[in-house]
Coordinates of C-alpha atoms and ligand atoms in Angstrom, one line a residue:
X92 CA 86.9 132.1 33.9
X93 CA 83.8 134.2 34.6
X94 CA 84.5 137.9 33.9
X95 CA 84.2 140.3 36.9
X96 CA 80.7 141.6 37.6
X97 CA 81.3 145.1 36.1
X98 CA 79.8 147.7 33.7
X99 CA 81.5 145.8 30.9
X100 CA 79.7 142.6 31.9
X101 CA 76.4 144.6 31.7
X102 CA 77.1 145.7 28.1
X103 CA 78.0 142.1 27.1
X104 CA 74.8 140.8 28.8
X105 CA 72.6 143.2 26.8
X106 CA 74.3 142.3 23.5
X107 CA 73.6 138.6 24.3
X108 CA 70.0 139.3 25.4
X109 CA 69.3 141.1 22.1
X110 CA 70.7 138.1 20.1
X111 CA 69.2 135.0 21.7
X112 CA 66.0 134.2 23.6
X113 CA 66.1 133.3 27.3
X114 CA 63.9 130.9 29.3
X115 CA 63.2 133.4 32.2
X116 CA 63.5 137.2 31.9
X117 CA 63.2 138.9 35.3
X118 CA 62.2 142.5 35.4
X119 CA 63.2 144.4 38.5
X120 CA 66.6 144.3 40.4
X121 CA 65.2 144.6 43.9
X122 CA 65.6 141.7 46.4
X123 CA 62.7 139.9 44.8
X124 CA 64.0 140.0 41.2
X125 CA 67.6 139.3 42.3
X126 CA 66.4 136.3 44.4
X127 CA 64.3 135.0 41.5
X128 CA 67.2 135.3 39.1
X129 CA 69.5 133.4 41.4
X130 CA 67.0 130.6 41.9
X131 CA 66.2 130.3 38.2
X132 CA 69.8 130.4 37.1
X133 CA 70.7 127.7 39.8
X134 CA 67.9 125.5 38.3
X135 CA 69.8 125.7 35.0
X136 CA 67.3 128.0 33.2
X137 CA 68.8 130.4 30.8
X138 CA 68.0 133.5 32.8
X139 CA 68.3 137.3 32.5
X140 CA 67.7 140.0 35.1
X141 CA 67.2 143.6 34.1
X142 CA 66.7 146.6 36.3
X143 CA 65.7 150.1 35.1
X144 CA 68.1 151.9 37.5
X145 CA 70.4 150.2 39.9
X146 CA 70.1 147.1 42.2
X147 CA 68.2 148.0 45.3
X148 CA 67.5 151.5 44.2
X149 CA 63.8 150.9 45.0
X150 CA 62.4 149.6 48.3
X151 CA 65.2 147.0 48.8
X152 CA 67.8 149.6 49.5
X153 CA 65.5 151.6 51.8
X154 CA 64.3 149.1 54.4
X155 CA 64.8 149.0 58.1
X156 CA 67.6 146.6 57.4
X157 CA 66.1 143.8 59.5
X158 CA 66.0 140.1 58.8
X159 CA 63.4 139.4 61.4
X160 CA 60.6 137.2 62.4
X161 CA 58.5 140.4 62.8
X162 CA 57.5 140.6 66.4
X163 CA 54.8 143.1 65.6
X164 CA 53.0 140.8 63.2
X165 CA 52.1 138.6 66.2
X166 CA 49.6 141.4 67.1
X167 CA 47.9 140.6 63.7
X168 CA 48.0 136.9 64.3
X169 CA 50.4 136.3 61.3
X170 CA 51.9 133.2 62.9
X171 CA 52.7 131.4 59.7
X172 CA 54.6 134.4 58.4
X173 CA 56.5 134.8 61.6
X174 CA 57.4 131.1 61.6
X175 CA 58.6 131.3 58.0
X176 CA 60.5 134.5 58.6
X177 CA 62.4 133.0 61.5
X178 CA 63.4 130.0 59.4
X179 CA 64.6 132.4 56.7
X180 CA 66.5 134.4 59.3
X181 CA 68.4 131.2 60.3
X182 CA 69.2 130.4 56.6
X183 CA 70.4 133.9 55.8
X184 CA 72.6 134.0 58.9
X185 CA 74.3 130.9 57.4
X186 CA 74.6 131.7 53.7
X187 CA 75.5 135.4 54.1
X188 CA 77.1 135.8 57.5
X189 CA 78.9 139.0 56.5
X190 CA 75.6 140.7 55.3
X191 CA 73.2 139.3 57.9
X192 CA 74.3 139.3 61.5
X193 CA 72.6 138.5 64.9
X194 CA 71.5 141.6 66.8
X195 CA 70.5 141.8 70.4
X196 CA 67.3 143.9 71.0
X197 CA 65.9 145.4 74.1
X198 CA 62.1 146.0 74.3
X199 CA 61.4 148.3 77.3
X200 CA 58.0 148.4 78.9
X201 CA 56.7 151.6 80.5
X202 CA 53.9 152.2 82.9
X203 CA 50.8 153.2 81.0
X204 CA 52.2 152.1 77.6
X205 CA 50.1 150.5 75.0
X206 CA 51.6 147.0 75.6
X207 CA 51.2 145.6 79.1
X208 CA 54.0 143.6 80.6
X209 CA 52.1 140.3 80.5
X210 CA 51.3 140.7 76.8
X211 CA 54.9 141.3 75.8
X212 CA 56.0 138.4 77.9
X213 CA 53.5 136.1 76.2
X214 CA 54.5 137.5 72.8
X215 CA 58.2 136.9 73.5
X216 CA 57.5 133.3 74.4
X217 CA 55.5 132.8 71.3
X218 CA 58.2 134.5 69.2
X219 CA 60.8 131.9 70.5
X220 CA 58.3 129.1 70.0
X221 CA 57.6 130.1 66.4
X222 CA 61.4 130.0 65.8
X223 CA 61.3 126.4 67.1
X224 CA 63.4 127.7 70.0
X225 CA 66.3 127.9 67.5
X226 CA 67.1 131.6 67.7
X227 CA 70.6 132.7 68.6
X228 CA 69.5 132.9 72.2
X229 CA 66.1 132.7 73.9
X230 CA 64.6 135.9 75.2
X231 CA 65.2 136.9 78.8
X232 CA 63.2 139.2 81.0
X233 CA 65.1 142.1 82.5
X234 CA 64.3 144.1 85.6
X235 CA 64.3 147.9 85.4
X236 CA 67.8 148.0 86.9
X237 CA 69.2 145.5 84.4
X238 CA 67.6 147.4 81.5
X239 CA 69.2 150.6 82.6
X240 CA 72.5 148.9 83.1
X241 CA 72.3 147.5 79.5
X242 CA 71.1 150.8 78.0
X243 CA 71.8 153.7 80.4
X244 CA 70.3 156.3 78.2
X245 CA 66.8 154.8 78.3
X246 CA 64.1 156.8 80.0
X247 CA 64.1 155.6 83.7
X248 CA 60.8 157.3 84.5
X249 CA 57.9 154.8 84.3
X250 CA 60.3 152.0 83.1
X251 CA 59.0 148.6 84.4
X252 CA 61.7 146.4 82.9
X253 CA 61.5 144.7 79.5
X254 CA 62.7 141.9 77.3
X255 CA 66.0 141.1 75.7
X256 CA 65.8 139.1 72.5
X257 CA 67.6 138.4 69.3
X258 CA 66.8 139.2 65.7
X259 CA 69.1 139.9 62.8
X260 CA 70.2 143.1 61.0
X261 CA 71.4 143.2 57.4
X262 CA 72.9 145.4 54.7
X263 CA 69.8 145.4 52.4
X264 CA 71.4 146.9 49.3
X265 CA 74.4 144.6 49.4
X266 CA 72.2 141.6 50.1
X267 CA 70.4 142.4 46.9
X268 CA 73.7 142.9 45.0
X269 CA 74.9 139.6 46.3
X270 CA 71.9 137.8 44.9
X271 CA 72.4 139.4 41.5
X272 CA 76.0 138.5 41.5
X273 CA 75.1 134.9 42.5
X274 CA 72.7 134.8 39.6
X275 CA 75.6 135.9 37.3
X276 CA 77.9 133.2 38.7
X277 CA 75.3 130.7 37.7
X278 CA 75.2 132.1 34.1
X279 CA 72.4 134.7 34.2
X280 CA 72.7 137.7 32.0
X281 CA 72.4 140.7 34.3
X282 CA 72.0 144.4 33.4
X283 CA 71.2 147.5 35.3
X284 CA 69.9 150.7 33.7
X285 CA 67.7 148.7 31.4
X286 CA 64.0 149.5 31.5
X287 CA 61.2 147.3 30.3
X288 CA 58.9 149.5 28.3
X289 CA 56.3 147.2 26.8
X290 CA 55.5 143.7 25.6
X291 CA 55.3 141.9 22.3
X292 CA 52.2 139.7 22.5
X293 CA 51.3 137.0 20.0
X294 CA 48.2 134.8 20.2
X295 CA 47.5 136.2 23.7
X296 CA 50.9 135.3 25.1
X297 CA 53.8 137.6 26.0
X298 CA 56.7 136.5 23.8
X299 CA 59.2 139.4 24.3
X300 CA 59.8 142.5 26.2
X301 CA 60.8 145.8 24.7
X302 CA 63.9 146.9 26.7
X303 CA 65.6 150.3 26.6
X304 CA 69.3 150.6 27.5
X305 CA 69.3 153.8 29.5
X306 CA 73.0 154.4 29.0
X307 CA 73.0 154.3 25.1
X308 CA 69.3 155.0 24.5
X309 CA 69.0 151.9 22.3
X310 CA 65.8 149.9 22.4
X311 CA 65.5 146.2 21.4
X312 CA 63.2 143.2 21.9
X313 CA 64.3 140.6 24.3
X314 CA 62.6 137.2 23.7
X315 CA 61.7 135.1 26.7
X316 CA 59.6 132.0 27.3
X317 CA 58.5 133.4 30.7
X318 CA 58.7 136.9 32.0
X319 CA 58.8 137.5 35.7
X320 CA 57.4 140.9 36.8
X321 CA 59.3 141.7 40.1
X322 CA 58.9 145.4 39.9
X323 CA 57.8 145.8 43.6
X324 CA 55.9 149.0 44.1
X325 CA 55.9 149.6 40.3
X326 CA 54.1 146.3 39.6
X327 CA 50.5 147.5 39.5
X328 CA 51.5 150.1 36.9
X329 CA 53.4 147.5 35.0
X330 CA 51.1 144.5 34.9
X331 CA 48.7 146.5 32.8
X332 CA 45.5 144.7 34.0
X333 CA 44.3 147.9 35.6
X334 CA 43.8 146.2 39.0
X335 CA 45.2 147.8 42.1
X336 CA 46.6 145.0 44.2
X337 CA 49.1 147.1 46.1
X338 CA 48.7 149.4 49.0
X339 CA 51.7 151.7 48.9
X340 CA 52.9 152.8 52.3
X341 CA 55.9 155.0 52.9
X342 CA 58.4 154.5 55.7
X343 CA 61.3 156.9 56.6
X344 CA 64.4 156.6 58.7
X345 CA 66.9 159.1 60.2
X346 CA 70.6 158.5 60.8
X347 CA 72.2 160.2 63.9
X348 CA 75.5 159.8 65.7
X349 CA 75.4 156.6 67.8
X350 CA 76.8 158.4 70.9
X351 CA 73.6 160.3 71.3
X352 CA 71.5 157.2 72.0
X353 CA 74.2 154.9 73.5
X354 CA 72.8 151.7 71.8
X355 CA 74.9 148.8 72.8
X356 CA 71.7 147.0 71.7
X357 CA 69.0 147.7 69.2
X358 CA 65.9 149.0 70.9
X359 CA 62.3 148.2 70.0
X360 CA 60.1 151.0 71.1
X361 CA 56.5 152.0 71.0
X362 CA 56.3 155.6 69.8
X363 CA 54.8 157.6 72.6
X364 CA 53.2 159.8 69.9
X365 CA 50.9 157.0 68.5
X366 CA 51.9 153.7 69.9
X367 CA 53.5 152.3 66.7
X368 CA 56.3 149.8 66.9
X369 CA 59.6 151.5 65.9
X370 CA 63.3 150.7 66.2
X371 CA 66.5 152.5 67.2
X372 CA 69.3 150.5 65.6
X373 CA 73.1 150.7 65.9
X374 CA 75.1 151.0 62.6
X375 CA 78.9 151.3 63.3
X376 CA 79.5 154.7 64.8
X377 CA 75.9 155.7 63.8
X378 CA 72.4 154.8 64.7
X379 CA 69.2 155.0 62.7
X380 CA 65.7 155.4 63.9
X381 CA 62.6 154.2 61.9
X382 CA 60.2 153.8 60.6
X383 CA 57.1 155.8 59.9
X384 CA 54.1 154.4 58.1
X385 CA 52.1 156.8 56.0
X386 CA 50.0 156.4 52.8
X387 CA 51.9 157.1 49.6
X388 CA 50.6 158.6 46.4
X389 CA 53.5 160.6 44.8
X390 CA 56.0 159.6 42.2
X391 CA 57.8 156.3 43.0
X392 CA 61.0 157.8 41.4
X393 CA 61.5 160.4 44.2
X394 CA 60.7 159.1 47.6
X395 CA 62.4 160.9 50.5
X396 CA 61.8 161.7 54.1
X397 CA 59.7 164.8 54.7
X398 CA 60.2 167.3 57.4
X399 CA 57.2 165.8 59.2
X400 CA 58.8 162.3 59.1
X401 CA 62.0 163.6 60.5
X402 CA 60.3 165.5 63.3
X403 CA 58.1 162.5 64.2
X404 CA 61.1 160.2 64.3
X405 CA 63.2 162.5 66.4
X406 CA 60.4 163.2 68.9
X407 CA 59.7 159.5 69.3
X408 CA 63.4 158.8 69.9
X409 CA 63.7 161.7 72.3
X410 CA 60.8 160.5 74.4
X411 CA 62.5 157.1 75.0
X412 CA 66.1 158.5 75.2
X413 CA 65.4 161.9 76.9
X414 CA 69.1 162.9 77.3
X415 CA 69.6 162.6 73.5
X416 CA 67.8 165.8 72.8
X417 CA 68.0 165.1 69.1
X418 CA 67.4 168.0 66.8
X419 CA 67.2 168.1 63.0
X420 CA 70.7 169.4 62.9
X421 CA 71.9 166.1 64.3
X422 CA 70.5 164.2 61.4
X423 CA 73.4 162.9 59.2
X424 CA 71.2 161.3 56.5
X425 CA 67.7 160.1 55.9
X426 CA 66.1 157.5 53.7
X427 CA 62.6 156.6 52.8
X428 CA 61.0 153.7 50.8
X429 CA 57.6 152.6 49.7
X430 CA 56.3 149.2 50.9
X431 CA 54.7 147.2 48.2
X432 CA 52.0 145.7 50.5
X433 CA 49.1 143.6 49.4
X434 CA 46.0 145.7 49.7
X435 CA 44.1 144.5 52.8
X436 CA 40.3 143.8 52.5
X437 CA 37.8 146.3 53.8
X438 CA 40.1 149.3 53.6
X439 CA 42.1 148.3 56.7
X440 CA 45.3 150.2 57.4
X441 CA 48.8 149.6 56.0
X442 CA 50.0 148.4 59.4
X443 CA 47.5 145.6 59.2
X444 CA 48.3 144.8 55.6
X445 CA 49.7 141.3 55.0
X446 CA 53.5 141.0 54.5
X447 CA 52.8 137.7 52.6
X448 CA 53.1 137.6 48.8
X449 CA 50.8 136.8 45.9
X450 CA 51.7 135.3 42.5
X451 CA 49.6 136.3 39.5
X452 CA 49.9 134.5 36.2
X453 CA 48.9 135.4 32.7
X454 CA 50.2 133.7 29.5
X455 CA 53.9 134.3 29.4
X456 CA 54.2 136.3 32.5
X457 CA 54.3 135.7 36.3
X458 CA 53.9 138.7 38.5
X459 CA 54.8 138.7 42.2
X460 CA 53.6 141.3 44.7
X461 CA 54.0 141.9 48.4
X462 CA 56.4 140.1 50.7
X463 CA 59.3 141.4 52.7
X464 CA 63.1 141.4 52.5
X465 CA 63.4 138.6 55.1
X466 CA 61.4 136.1 53.2
X467 CA 62.7 136.9 49.7
X468 CA 64.4 133.6 49.2
X469 CA 61.2 131.6 49.8
X470 CA 59.2 134.0 47.7
X471 CA 61.7 133.6 44.9
X472 CA 61.5 129.8 45.2
X473 CA 57.7 130.0 44.9
X474 CA 57.9 132.2 41.8
X475 CA 60.5 129.9 40.1
X476 CA 58.3 126.8 41.0
X477 CA 55.6 128.6 39.0
X478 CA 58.0 129.5 36.2
X479 CA 59.2 125.9 36.0
X480 CA 55.7 124.6 35.7
X481 CA 54.9 127.2 33.1
X482 CA 58.0 126.2 31.0
X483 CA 57.0 122.6 31.3
X484 CA 53.6 123.4 30.0
X485 CA 55.0 125.6 27.3
X486 CA 57.7 123.4 25.7
X487 CA 57.4 120.1 27.6
X488 CA 60.8 120.2 29.2
X489 CA 61.4 118.3 32.4
X490 CA 60.5 120.0 35.7
X491 CA 63.8 121.3 37.2
X492 CA 64.2 120.4 40.9
X493 CA 64.6 123.0 43.5
X494 CA 68.3 124.1 43.9
X495 CA 70.0 124.5 47.3
X496 CA 69.4 128.2 47.6
X497 CA 69.3 127.6 51.4
X498 CA 72.8 126.1 51.5
X499 CA 74.9 127.7 48.8
X500 CA 76.7 130.7 50.3
X501 CA 76.1 134.1 48.7
X502 CA 79.2 135.8 47.3
X503 CA 81.5 136.8 50.1
X504 CA 79.8 134.3 52.5
X505 CA 81.9 131.3 51.6
X506 CA 83.2 131.0 55.1
X507 CA 81.5 131.5 58.5
X508 CA 84.9 132.2 60.1
X509 CA 84.8 136.0 59.8
X510 CA 87.5 136.4 62.5
X511 CA 90.0 134.5 60.3
X512 CA 89.2 136.7 57.4
X513 CA 89.5 139.8 59.6
X514 CA 93.0 138.6 60.6
X515 CA 94.0 138.0 57.0
X516 CA 92.7 141.5 56.1
X517 CA 94.7 143.0 59.0
X518 CA 97.8 141.3 57.8
X519 CA 97.6 143.3 54.6
X520 CA 98.4 146.3 56.7
X521 CA 95.0 147.7 57.9
X522 CA 94.1 148.5 61.5
X523 CA 91.9 145.9 63.3
X524 CA 88.7 148.1 63.4
X525 CA 89.1 148.9 59.7
X526 CA 89.6 145.2 58.8
X527 CA 86.5 144.2 60.9
X528 CA 84.4 146.8 59.1
X529 CA 85.5 145.6 55.7
X530 CA 84.8 142.0 56.7
X531 CA 81.3 143.0 57.8
X532 CA 80.7 144.5 54.4
X533 CA 82.6 142.2 52.0
X534 CA 83.1 138.9 53.8
X535 CA 85.7 136.7 52.2
X536 CA 86.4 139.5 49.6
X537 CA 87.7 141.9 52.3
X538 CA 91.4 140.8 51.9
X539 CA 91.2 141.7 48.2
X540 CA 90.2 145.3 49.2
X541 CA 93.0 145.4 51.7
X542 CA 95.5 144.4 49.0
X543 CA 94.2 147.3 46.8
X544 CA 94.9 149.6 49.8
X545 CA 98.3 148.1 50.4
X546 CA 99.4 148.5 46.7
X547 CA 98.7 152.3 46.8
X548 CA 98.7 154.2 50.1
X549 CA 96.3 156.8 48.6
X550 CA 93.7 153.9 48.4
X551 CA 94.0 153.4 52.1
X552 CA 92.7 156.9 52.7
X553 CA 89.0 157.6 53.6
X554 CA 86.8 158.7 50.9
X555 CA 86.0 161.9 52.8
X556 CA 86.7 163.5 56.2
X557 CA 84.6 162.0 58.9
X558 CA 83.5 159.0 56.8
X559 CA 84.7 155.4 57.2
X560 CA 84.7 154.1 53.6
X561 CA 88.2 153.7 52.0
X562 CA 89.1 154.8 48.5
X563 CA 90.0 151.2 47.8
X564 CA 86.3 150.2 48.3
X565 CA 85.4 152.6 45.4
X566 CA 87.9 150.9 43.2
X567 CA 86.8 147.4 44.2
X568 CA 83.1 148.3 43.5
X569 CA 84.0 149.9 40.1
X570 CA 85.9 146.8 39.1
X571 CA 83.6 144.0 40.5
X572 CA 80.2 145.4 41.5
X573 CA 78.6 146.6 38.3
X574 CA 78.8 150.3 39.0
X575 CA 77.4 152.5 36.2
X576 CA 76.9 155.8 38.0
X577 CA 78.5 157.7 40.9
X578 CA 75.2 157.4 42.8
X579 CA 75.5 153.6 42.5
X580 CA 78.9 153.8 44.0
X581 CA 78.3 156.3 46.8
X582 CA 74.7 155.4 47.8
X583 CA 74.3 151.7 47.4
X584 CA 77.7 150.0 47.1
X585 CA 79.6 151.9 49.8
X586 CA 76.9 153.8 51.7
X587 CA 79.1 156.9 51.7
X588 CA 75.9 158.9 51.3
X589 CA 74.4 157.6 54.6
X590 CA 77.5 157.4 56.6
X591 CA 79.5 160.5 55.9
X592 CA 78.6 164.0 57.3
X593 CA 77.9 166.2 54.3
X594 CA 77.5 163.0 52.2
X595 CA 81.0 163.7 50.6
X596 CA 79.2 166.0 48.2
X597 CA 82.2 168.3 48.2
X598 CA 84.4 165.4 47.1
X599 CA 82.0 164.1 44.4
X600 CA 84.1 165.3 41.4
X601 CA 87.4 164.0 42.8
X602 CA 85.8 160.6 43.5
X603 CA 84.4 160.4 40.0
X604 CA 87.9 161.1 38.7
X605 CA 89.3 158.4 41.0
X606 CA 87.1 155.7 39.4
X607 CA 87.1 157.2 35.9
X608 CA 89.9 154.9 34.5
X609 CA 88.0 151.8 35.6
X610 CA 84.7 153.0 34.1
X611 CA 86.0 154.7 31.0
X612 CA 84.7 158.2 32.0
X613 CA 86.1 161.3 30.4
X614 CA 86.2 164.7 32.1
X615 CA 82.7 165.7 30.9
X616 CA 81.2 162.4 32.2
X617 CA 82.9 162.9 35.5
X618 CA 81.4 166.4 35.8
X619 CA 77.9 165.0 34.9
X620 CA 78.2 162.2 37.5
X621 CA 79.3 164.6 40.2
X622 CA 76.4 166.9 39.3
X623 CA 73.9 164.1 39.4
X624 CA 75.2 162.9 42.8
X625 CA 74.9 166.5 44.2
X626 CA 71.3 166.7 42.8
X627 CA 70.5 163.4 44.6
X628 CA 71.9 164.8 47.9
X629 CA 70.0 168.0 47.5
X630 CA 66.7 166.1 47.0
X631 CA 67.3 164.0 50.1
X632 CA 68.2 167.1 52.1
X633 CA 65.2 169.1 50.9
X634 CA 63.3 168.2 54.2
X635 CA 65.5 170.8 56.0
X636 CA 63.8 173.7 54.1
X637 CA 60.4 172.7 55.5
X638 CA 61.2 172.1 59.1
X639 CA 58.9 174.0 61.6
Ligands
FAD13 C1 60.5 151.7 55.2 C2 60.6 150.2 54.9 C3 61.1 149.4 55.8 C4 61.2 148.0 55.6 N1 61.9 147.3 56.5 C5 61.9 145.9 56.3 C6 62.7 145.2 57.1 O1 63.4 145.7 58.1 N2 62.7 143.8 56.9 C7 62.0 143.2 55.9 O2 62.1 142.0 55.8 N3 61.3 144.0 55.0 C8 61.3 145.3 55.2 N4 60.6 146.1 54.3 C9 60.0 145.5 53.1 C10 61.0 145.2 52.0 O3 62.0 146.2 52.0 C11 60.3 145.0 50.7 O4 59.3 144.1 50.8 C12 61.3 144.6 49.6 O5 62.4 145.3 49.6 C13 60.6 144.7 48.2 O6 61.5 144.3 47.3 P1 61.1 144.2 45.7 O7 62.2 143.6 45.0 O8 59.8 143.5 45.6 O9 60.8 145.7 45.3 P2 61.9 146.8 45.0 O10 63.1 146.7 45.8 O11 61.2 148.1 45.0 O12 62.4 146.4 43.5 C14 61.6 146.7 42.4 C15 62.6 147.1 41.3 O13 61.9 147.1 40.1 C16 62.5 148.1 39.3 N5 61.7 148.4 38.2 C17 60.5 149.1 38.2 N6 60.0 149.2 37.0 C18 60.8 148.6 36.1 C19 60.9 148.4 34.7 N7 59.9 148.9 33.9 N8 61.9 147.8 34.1 C20 62.9 147.3 34.9 N9 62.9 147.4 36.3 C21 61.9 148.1 36.9 C22 62.7 149.3 40.2 O14 63.7 150.2 39.8 C23 63.1 148.5 41.5 O15 64.5 148.4 41.7 C24 60.6 147.5 54.5 C25 60.0 148.3 53.5 C26 60.0 149.7 53.7 C27 59.4 150.6 52.7

């Protein structure tokens, strides 16, 4: 039987990678790298995936969490991208129904706004058509009265009506994790906290990558027939050809209590400050508002929302939801990421930059740049098509056919009947809303978490006051989700950082102690982990010191 996907699995994977060569070595555990590893492993290639920090610690855990056609790309005439993205939306809703779910959106139109009513109506029709009229529902046009009935906190002044349409929302970090786990299930060697630091080149071809285990400090050469560079925003630095293919653009979000905005729907809005398309999205008892789009030049290792970002987002939201009167004190958490966009020609803006992807080959290495979360599976398929052709040219092996990445469920998505799993979870002794929340996050694995809670009443307790995550979730993640640090656990596996007032910083040491037996941490390690988590929180909260 396959061992659980844990920190111990990571150690074993690194030992194996140091010993024997692989066919495909993927660098970067964002959605692109995880998707490539899944596809390559499903084709039967001996595959490895290494990530220098944690899965989704880069852009893939800092997105707007939308699996969407991309209504706004219609303005740039990117019809092919929108068509592809809507097809991917359909696939992801099917293979990961717990991580990607349909979401109803309202798009209000105001008198004097940048987008006239006729243009939005035409855009909505086109959006449905590009999805081959196979979206969850077709869009509907709502009068002003119906809009206000649907979202009573919307600004009534100047409201002309608007559209109701469907897109999908997702858990970006856990979707990335699910792809990495799927790769592991198909035999891939997977290791986080493993950094690629250089290449071994012979006769002009990359033969091996120098990897550093950031836990032990050990370095070794991993031999591979093909290396895939899926390092997202880092890829220009990493390719080493000196070319700047990427335009880095930062986007920030703020999390606020849901009650302040209402939000029985998601709302697409045009910021009254500059006309940019933005979203206000529901997330359990919370909502988040995003995103900004500003040029980025700093260190990719510390990207966070600035005071200006926060003020801009709150002012934009307040202009559309005037009763909300959101202030910086209402902000529970923020996040920001850097888009790895393909540089548009003639110095055009990041908003106009293509969300399509580009594959660049040199002997022994395939680099992929650009793309978006929504289209990751298709992008991964393209990359592995190139890898298969390169392997065929390299050692004459048969071309592997494309695997059913569009049909095989991702871990936790094995059944579409989420209501039945919720019932099973409830039968383990959890309240219905708690069971439903667990199913949304863990799919078919939710009953296993409920059993951990049933076995020990302390595990049924929330991680921290005001937060929704249970202690049993921490245990489950430590056992089965390759947790190496407390940040992995509280930021990307359970979202405690984003969803708990005060980020559970005061509980950090107790939480480290809770999972210590699973992870083999002694007291000193627990203290270091708690300190590192508190330092992360402090960096993300630094915007408060610069507010006007
Ligand atoms: C604010 C914002 C909102 C967005 N919203 C959406 C959205 O709603 N929907 C959508 O479809 N798309 C969205 N996107 C785009 C989408 O998030 C990205 O296109 C996607 O996540 C990029 O994934 P990636 O794997 O290529 O890059 P990343 O997720 O950044 O992954 C690259 C990984 O490589 C690792 N790495 C770097 N160097 C090394 C090394 N030397 N060795 C090993 N590993 C290394 C990094 O640690 C990182 O984890 C958004 C982007 C941003 C910034």
